[in-house]
One Martini backbone bead per residue (centre of mass of N, CA, C, O) as a GRO file, in nm:
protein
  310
    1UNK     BB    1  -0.876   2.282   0.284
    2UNK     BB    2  -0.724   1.959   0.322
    3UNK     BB    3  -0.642   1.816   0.593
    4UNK     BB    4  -0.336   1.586   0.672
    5UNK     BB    5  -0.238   1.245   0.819
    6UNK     BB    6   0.075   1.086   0.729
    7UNK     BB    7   0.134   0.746   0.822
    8UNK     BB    8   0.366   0.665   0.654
    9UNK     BB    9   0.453   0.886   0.432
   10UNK     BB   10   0.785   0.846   0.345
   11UNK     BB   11   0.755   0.606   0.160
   12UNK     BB   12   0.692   0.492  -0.128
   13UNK     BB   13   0.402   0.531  -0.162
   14UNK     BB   14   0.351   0.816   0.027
   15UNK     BB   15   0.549   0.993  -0.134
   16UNK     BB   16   0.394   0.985  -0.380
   17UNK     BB   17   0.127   1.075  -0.282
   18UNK     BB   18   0.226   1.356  -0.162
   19UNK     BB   19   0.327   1.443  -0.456
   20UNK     BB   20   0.021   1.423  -0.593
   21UNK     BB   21  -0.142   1.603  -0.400
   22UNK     BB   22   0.049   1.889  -0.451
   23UNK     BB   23  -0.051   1.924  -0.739
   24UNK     BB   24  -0.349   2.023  -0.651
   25UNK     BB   25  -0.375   2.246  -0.446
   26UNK     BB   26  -0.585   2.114  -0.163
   27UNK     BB   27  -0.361   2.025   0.058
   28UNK     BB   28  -0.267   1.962   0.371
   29UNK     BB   29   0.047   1.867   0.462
   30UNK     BB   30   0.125   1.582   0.699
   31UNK     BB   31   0.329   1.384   0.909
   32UNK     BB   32   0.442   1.048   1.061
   33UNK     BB   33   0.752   1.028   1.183
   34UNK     BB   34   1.017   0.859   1.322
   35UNK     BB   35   1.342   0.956   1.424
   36UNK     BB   36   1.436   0.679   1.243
   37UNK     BB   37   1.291   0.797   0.989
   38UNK     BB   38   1.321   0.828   0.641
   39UNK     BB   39   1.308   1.158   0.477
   40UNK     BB   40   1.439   1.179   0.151
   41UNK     BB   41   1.179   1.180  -0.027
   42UNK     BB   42   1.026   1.457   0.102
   43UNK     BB   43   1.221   1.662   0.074
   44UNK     BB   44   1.131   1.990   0.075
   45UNK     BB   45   0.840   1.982   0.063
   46UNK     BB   46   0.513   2.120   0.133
   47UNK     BB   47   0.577   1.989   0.449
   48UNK     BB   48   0.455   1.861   0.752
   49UNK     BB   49   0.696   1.712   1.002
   50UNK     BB   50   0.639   1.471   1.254
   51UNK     BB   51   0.792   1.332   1.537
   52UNK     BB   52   0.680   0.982   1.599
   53UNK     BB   53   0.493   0.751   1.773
   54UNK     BB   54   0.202   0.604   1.738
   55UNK     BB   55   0.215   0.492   2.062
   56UNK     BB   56   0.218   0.826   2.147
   57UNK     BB   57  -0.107   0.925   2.181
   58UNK     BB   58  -0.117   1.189   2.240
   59UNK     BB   59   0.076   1.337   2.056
   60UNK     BB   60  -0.135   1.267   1.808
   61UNK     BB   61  -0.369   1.385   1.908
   62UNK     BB   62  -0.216   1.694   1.895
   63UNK     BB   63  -0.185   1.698   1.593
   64UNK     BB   64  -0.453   1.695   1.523
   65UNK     BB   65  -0.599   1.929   1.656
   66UNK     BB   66  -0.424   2.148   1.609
   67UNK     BB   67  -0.445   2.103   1.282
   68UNK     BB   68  -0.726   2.022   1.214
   69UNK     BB   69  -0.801   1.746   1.086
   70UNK     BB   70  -0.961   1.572   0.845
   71UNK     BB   71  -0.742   1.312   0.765
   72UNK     BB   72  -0.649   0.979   0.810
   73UNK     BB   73  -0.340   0.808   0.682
   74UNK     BB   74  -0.288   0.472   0.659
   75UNK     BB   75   0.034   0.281   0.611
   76UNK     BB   76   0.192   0.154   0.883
   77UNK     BB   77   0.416  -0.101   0.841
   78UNK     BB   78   0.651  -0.407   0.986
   79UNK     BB   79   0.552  -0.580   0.764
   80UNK     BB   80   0.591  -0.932   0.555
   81UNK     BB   81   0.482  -1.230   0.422
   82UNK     BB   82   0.746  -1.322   0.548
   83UNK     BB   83   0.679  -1.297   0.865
   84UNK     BB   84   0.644  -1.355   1.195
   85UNK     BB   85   0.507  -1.431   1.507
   86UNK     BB   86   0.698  -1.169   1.638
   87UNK     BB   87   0.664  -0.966   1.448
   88UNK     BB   88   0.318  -0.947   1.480
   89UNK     BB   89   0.330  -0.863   1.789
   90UNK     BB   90   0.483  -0.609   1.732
   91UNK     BB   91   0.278  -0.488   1.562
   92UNK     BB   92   0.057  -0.488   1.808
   93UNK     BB   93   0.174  -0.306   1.993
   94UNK     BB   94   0.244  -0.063   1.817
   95UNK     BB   95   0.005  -0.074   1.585
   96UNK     BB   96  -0.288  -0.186   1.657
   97UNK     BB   97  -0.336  -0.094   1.924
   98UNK     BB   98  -0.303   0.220   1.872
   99UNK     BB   99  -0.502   0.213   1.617
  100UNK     BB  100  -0.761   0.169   1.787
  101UNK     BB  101  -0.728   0.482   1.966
  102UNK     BB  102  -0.743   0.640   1.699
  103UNK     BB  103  -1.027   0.585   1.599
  104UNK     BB  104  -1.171   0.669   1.873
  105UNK     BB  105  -1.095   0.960   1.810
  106UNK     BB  106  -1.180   1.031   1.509
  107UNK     BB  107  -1.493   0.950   1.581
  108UNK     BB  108  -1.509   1.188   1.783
  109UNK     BB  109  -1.392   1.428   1.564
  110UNK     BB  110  -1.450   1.404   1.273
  111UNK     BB  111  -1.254   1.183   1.126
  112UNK     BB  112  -1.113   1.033   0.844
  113UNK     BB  113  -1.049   0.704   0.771
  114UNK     BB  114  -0.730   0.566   0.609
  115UNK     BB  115  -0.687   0.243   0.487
  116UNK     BB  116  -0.422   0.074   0.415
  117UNK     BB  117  -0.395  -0.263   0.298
  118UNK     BB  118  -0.464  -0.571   0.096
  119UNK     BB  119  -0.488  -0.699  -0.249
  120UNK     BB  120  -0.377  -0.992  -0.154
  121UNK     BB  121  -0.302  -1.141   0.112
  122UNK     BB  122  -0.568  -1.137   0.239
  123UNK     BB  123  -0.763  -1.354   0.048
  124UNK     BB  124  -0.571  -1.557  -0.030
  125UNK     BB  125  -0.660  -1.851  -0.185
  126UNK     BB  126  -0.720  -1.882  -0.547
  127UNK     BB  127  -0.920  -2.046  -0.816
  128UNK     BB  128  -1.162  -1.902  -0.782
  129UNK     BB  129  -1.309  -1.576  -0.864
  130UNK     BB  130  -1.160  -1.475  -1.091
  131UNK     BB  131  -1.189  -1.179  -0.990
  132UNK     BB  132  -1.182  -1.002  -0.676
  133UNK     BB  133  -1.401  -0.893  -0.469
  134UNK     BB  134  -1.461  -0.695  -0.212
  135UNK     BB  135  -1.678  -0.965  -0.123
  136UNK     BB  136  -1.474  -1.130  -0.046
  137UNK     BB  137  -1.339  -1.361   0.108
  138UNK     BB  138  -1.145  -1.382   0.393
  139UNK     BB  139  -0.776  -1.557   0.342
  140UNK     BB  140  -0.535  -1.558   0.500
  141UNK     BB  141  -0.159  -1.719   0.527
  142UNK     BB  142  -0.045  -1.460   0.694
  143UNK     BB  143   0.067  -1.237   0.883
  144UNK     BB  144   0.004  -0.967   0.714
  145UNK     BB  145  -0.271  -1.055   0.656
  146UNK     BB  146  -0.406  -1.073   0.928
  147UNK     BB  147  -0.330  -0.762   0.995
  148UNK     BB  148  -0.522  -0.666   0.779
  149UNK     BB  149  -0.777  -0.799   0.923
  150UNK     BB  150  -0.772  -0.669   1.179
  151UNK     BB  151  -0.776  -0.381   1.086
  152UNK     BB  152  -1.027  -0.404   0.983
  153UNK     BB  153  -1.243  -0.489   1.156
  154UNK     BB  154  -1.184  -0.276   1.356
  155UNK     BB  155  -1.316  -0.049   1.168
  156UNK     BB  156  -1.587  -0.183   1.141
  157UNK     BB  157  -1.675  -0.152   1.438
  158UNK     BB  158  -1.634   0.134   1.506
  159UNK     BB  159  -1.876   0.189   1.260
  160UNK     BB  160  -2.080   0.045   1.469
  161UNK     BB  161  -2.013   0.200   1.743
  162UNK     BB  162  -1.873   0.512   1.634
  163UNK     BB  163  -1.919   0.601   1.316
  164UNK     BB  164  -1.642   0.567   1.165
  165UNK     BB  165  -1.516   0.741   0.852
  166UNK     BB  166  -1.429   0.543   0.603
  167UNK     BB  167  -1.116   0.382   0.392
  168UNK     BB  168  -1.070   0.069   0.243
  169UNK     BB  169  -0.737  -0.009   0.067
  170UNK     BB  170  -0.662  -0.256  -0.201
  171UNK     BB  171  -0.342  -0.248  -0.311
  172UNK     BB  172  -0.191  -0.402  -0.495
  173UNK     BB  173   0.130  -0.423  -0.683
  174UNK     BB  174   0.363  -0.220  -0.651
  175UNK     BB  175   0.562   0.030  -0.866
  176UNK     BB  176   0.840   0.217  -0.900
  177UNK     BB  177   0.918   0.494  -0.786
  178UNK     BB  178   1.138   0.473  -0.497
  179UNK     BB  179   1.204   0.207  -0.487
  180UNK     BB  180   1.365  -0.059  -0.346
  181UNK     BB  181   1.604  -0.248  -0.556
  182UNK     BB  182   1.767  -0.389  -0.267
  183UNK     BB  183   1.555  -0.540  -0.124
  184UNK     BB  184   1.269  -0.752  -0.009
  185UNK     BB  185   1.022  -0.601  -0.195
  186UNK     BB  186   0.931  -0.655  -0.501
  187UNK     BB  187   0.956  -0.797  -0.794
  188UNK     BB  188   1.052  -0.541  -0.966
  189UNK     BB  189   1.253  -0.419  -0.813
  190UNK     BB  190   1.419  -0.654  -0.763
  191UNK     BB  191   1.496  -0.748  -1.014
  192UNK     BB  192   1.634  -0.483  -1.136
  193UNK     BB  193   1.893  -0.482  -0.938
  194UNK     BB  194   1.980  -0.723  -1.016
  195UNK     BB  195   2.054  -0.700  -1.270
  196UNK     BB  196   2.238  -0.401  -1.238
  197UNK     BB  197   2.434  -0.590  -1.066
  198UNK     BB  198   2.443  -0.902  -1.200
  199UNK     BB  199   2.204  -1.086  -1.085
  200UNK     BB  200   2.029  -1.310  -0.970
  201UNK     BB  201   1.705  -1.415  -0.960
  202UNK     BB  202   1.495  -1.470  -0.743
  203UNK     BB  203   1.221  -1.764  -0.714
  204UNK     BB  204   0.942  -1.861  -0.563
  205UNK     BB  205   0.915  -2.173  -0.755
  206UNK     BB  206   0.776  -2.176  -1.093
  207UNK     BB  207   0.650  -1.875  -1.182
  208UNK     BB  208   0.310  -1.903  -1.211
  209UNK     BB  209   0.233  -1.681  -0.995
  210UNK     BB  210   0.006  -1.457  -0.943
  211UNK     BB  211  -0.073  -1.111  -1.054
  212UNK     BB  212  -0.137  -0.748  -0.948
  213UNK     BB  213  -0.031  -0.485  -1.089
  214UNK     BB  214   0.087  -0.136  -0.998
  215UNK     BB  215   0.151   0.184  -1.100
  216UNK     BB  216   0.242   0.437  -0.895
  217UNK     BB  217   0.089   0.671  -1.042
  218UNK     BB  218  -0.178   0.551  -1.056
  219UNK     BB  219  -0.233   0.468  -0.753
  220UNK     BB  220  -0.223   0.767  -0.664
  221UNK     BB  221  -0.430   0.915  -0.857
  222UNK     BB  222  -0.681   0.721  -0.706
  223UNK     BB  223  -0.637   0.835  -0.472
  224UNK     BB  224  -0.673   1.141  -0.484
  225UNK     BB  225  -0.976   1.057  -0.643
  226UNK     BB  226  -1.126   0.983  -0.358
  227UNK     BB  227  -1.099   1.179  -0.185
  228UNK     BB  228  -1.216   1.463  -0.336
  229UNK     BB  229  -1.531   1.257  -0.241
  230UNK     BB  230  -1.698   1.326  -0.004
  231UNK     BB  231  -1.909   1.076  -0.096
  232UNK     BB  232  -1.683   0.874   0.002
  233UNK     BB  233  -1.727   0.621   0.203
  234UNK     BB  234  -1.769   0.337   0.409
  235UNK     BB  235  -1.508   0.176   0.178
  236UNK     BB  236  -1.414  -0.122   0.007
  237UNK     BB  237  -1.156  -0.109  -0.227
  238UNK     BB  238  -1.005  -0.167  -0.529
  239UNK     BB  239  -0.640  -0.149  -0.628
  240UNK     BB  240  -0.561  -0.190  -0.981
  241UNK     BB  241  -0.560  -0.360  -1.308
  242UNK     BB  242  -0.734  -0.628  -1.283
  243UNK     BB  243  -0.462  -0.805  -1.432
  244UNK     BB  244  -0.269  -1.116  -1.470
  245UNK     BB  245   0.087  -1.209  -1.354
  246UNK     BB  246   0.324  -1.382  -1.422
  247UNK     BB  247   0.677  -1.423  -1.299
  248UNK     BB  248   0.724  -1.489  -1.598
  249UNK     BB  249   0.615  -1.239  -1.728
  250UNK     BB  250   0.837  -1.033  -1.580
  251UNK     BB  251   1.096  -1.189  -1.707
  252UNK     BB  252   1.015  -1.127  -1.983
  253UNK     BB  253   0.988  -0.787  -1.976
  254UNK     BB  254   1.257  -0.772  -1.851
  255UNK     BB  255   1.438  -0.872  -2.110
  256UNK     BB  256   1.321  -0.653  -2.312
  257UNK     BB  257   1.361  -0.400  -2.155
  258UNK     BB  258   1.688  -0.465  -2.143
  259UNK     BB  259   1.815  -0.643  -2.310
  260UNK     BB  260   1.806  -0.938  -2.182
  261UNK     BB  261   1.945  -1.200  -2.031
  262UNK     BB  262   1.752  -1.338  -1.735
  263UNK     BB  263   1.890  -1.434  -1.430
  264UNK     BB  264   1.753  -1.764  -1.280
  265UNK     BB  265   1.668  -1.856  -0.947
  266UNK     BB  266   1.487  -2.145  -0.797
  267UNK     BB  267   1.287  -2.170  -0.532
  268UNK     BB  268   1.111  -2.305  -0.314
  269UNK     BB  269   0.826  -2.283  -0.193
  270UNK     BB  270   0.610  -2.072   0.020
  271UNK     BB  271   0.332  -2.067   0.227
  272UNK     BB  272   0.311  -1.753   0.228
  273UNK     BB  273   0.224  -1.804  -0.117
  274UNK     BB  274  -0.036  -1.693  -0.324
  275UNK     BB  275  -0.088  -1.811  -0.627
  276UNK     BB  276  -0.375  -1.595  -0.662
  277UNK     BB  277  -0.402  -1.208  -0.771
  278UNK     BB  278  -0.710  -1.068  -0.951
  279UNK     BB  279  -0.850  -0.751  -0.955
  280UNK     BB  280  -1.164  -0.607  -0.878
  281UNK     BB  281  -1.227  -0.274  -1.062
  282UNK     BB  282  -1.536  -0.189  -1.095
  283UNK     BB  283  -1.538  -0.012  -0.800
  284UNK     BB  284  -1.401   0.191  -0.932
  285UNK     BB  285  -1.468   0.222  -1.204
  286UNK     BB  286  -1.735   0.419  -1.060
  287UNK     BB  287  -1.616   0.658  -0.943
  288UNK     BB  288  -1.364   0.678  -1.140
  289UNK     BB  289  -1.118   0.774  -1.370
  290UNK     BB  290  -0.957   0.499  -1.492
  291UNK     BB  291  -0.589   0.398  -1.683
  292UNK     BB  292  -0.396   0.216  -1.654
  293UNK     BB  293  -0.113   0.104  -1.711
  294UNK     BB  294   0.071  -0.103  -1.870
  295UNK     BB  295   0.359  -0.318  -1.780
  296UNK     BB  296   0.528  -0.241  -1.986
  297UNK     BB  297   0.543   0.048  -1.934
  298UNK     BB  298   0.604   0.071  -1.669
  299UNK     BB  299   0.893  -0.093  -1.660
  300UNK     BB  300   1.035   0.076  -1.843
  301UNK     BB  301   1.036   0.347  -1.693
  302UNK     BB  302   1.185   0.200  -1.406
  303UNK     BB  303   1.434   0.106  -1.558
  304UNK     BB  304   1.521   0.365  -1.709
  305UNK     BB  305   1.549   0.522  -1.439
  306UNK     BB  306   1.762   0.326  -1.274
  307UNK     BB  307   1.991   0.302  -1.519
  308UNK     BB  308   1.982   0.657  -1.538
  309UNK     BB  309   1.959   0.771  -1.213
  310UNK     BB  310   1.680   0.902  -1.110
   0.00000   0.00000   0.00000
């Protein structure tokens, strides 16, 4: 059985994924979360919860040994695309650096470091090469993205000076149960809150900007379908649906599965949002058997969760 250490496993993505990982009954799951930090998505689960932050160096490392960690899946982030430059530096003191101290203990302990990234903002602004390949340049726009790629360096250093046994994914726009609809992150979510209580959707710009969205539980699935590949390691993933949506597509596909026009107020474009960002999954689907759901069908799912309360 492999043993699991994820840090921010309580929120959206991580939630999912644990609920994901205890279908297989080959994990034991550990969660790192601060006293601060709201765990009711993963309540009642059959997993161990720790109480700490990420800078408490020492603790960290003690719960690593003591249970014998196999692999450790890093999701925390207190950043969002449009965070400040106080944000990041905040970012730096509590994540990114005590990040750095973690990576050489998993080194030095043989322990897999799996780093979530970002499939969108790290990549920047991009008119041509779409779909983008995981070996395309890195070129963030944003504190977000930056913080992003400063972790991926990190990571690749590690491994070239002290050999951390890494997976670096960049999962594009994720959506579905468990989202906070009523949140600030995350188009299909915060439109369906708008929605269901009646009203317009903010949309930043004139609605042309692309994503690649990807349903939480093909998500899951891709991730728990690669943690269970012994030899794959070392290597950074693209995980998406591969396929571009634009924000009036969100807004179309909104209006069909609620059965109403969608009310919508549009404002200038923001500087750290970037144009187009559609991902090449490739060596995914090279690795794994993934077939993930249309964006009409996951959208529908979500909608119709959402709106009969589950």
């Amino acid at each position: 059985m492999k043993r699991l250490l994820l840090i921010g496993g309580a929120g959206f993505i991580g939630s999912n994924l644990v609920k994901a990982l205890l279908k297989k009954g080959i994990f034991s799951i550990h969660l790192l979360e601060p006293t601060f930090a709201n765990v009711s998505r993963v309540e009642g689960l059959n997993i161990n919860i720790h109480r700490g932050l990420l800078s408490d160096v020492d603790k960290v490392q003690s719960i690593l040994l003591n249970n014998k960690i196999d692999i450790v899946i890093h999701l925390v982030s207190t950043l969002i695309p449009g965070s400040s430059g106080d944000d990041f530096e905040n970012e730096f003191i509590n994540i990114t650096f005590p990040s750095l101290r973690l990576m050489d203990f998993c080194a030095e302990n043989k322990i897999k470091f799996v780093y979530f990234s970002s499939g969108g903002t790290i990549y920047g602004n991009r008119k041509t090469n779409i779909p983008i390949k995981e070996n395309s340049e890195i070129a963030p726009i944003s504190y977000y993205g930056w913080s992003k790629q400063m972790m991926e360096n990190s990571i690749l250093f590690k491994n070239r000076t002290k050999n951390l046994e890494y997976l670096i994914l960049r999962p594009s726009n994720p959506y579905g149960h468990g989202q906070n609809i009523h949140g600030k992150q995350g188009l299909v979510a915060v439109a369906i809150g708008k929605i269901l209580s009646g009203q317009e959707i903010e949309v930043w710009g004139d609605g042309s900007s692309v994503r690649d969205y990807i349903y939480i539980d093909d998500l899951s699935k891709a991730i728990v379908c690669l943690l269970m590949l012994d030899n794959v390691y070392n290597k950074t993933i693209n995980i998406g649906s591969g396929v571009g949506y634009s924000v009036t597509d969100i807004i179309n596909a909104l209006d069909e599965v609620s059965e109403e026009k969608v009310s919508v107020e549009y404002l200038p474009s923001r500087s750290v949002d970037v144009s187009a960002v559609v991902l090449d999954i490739s060596l995914l689907k090279e690795l794994i058997d993934f077939q993930p759901v249309s964006l009409k069908e996951g959208i529908s799912r979500f909608y119709q969760e959402e709106r009969n309360g589950k």
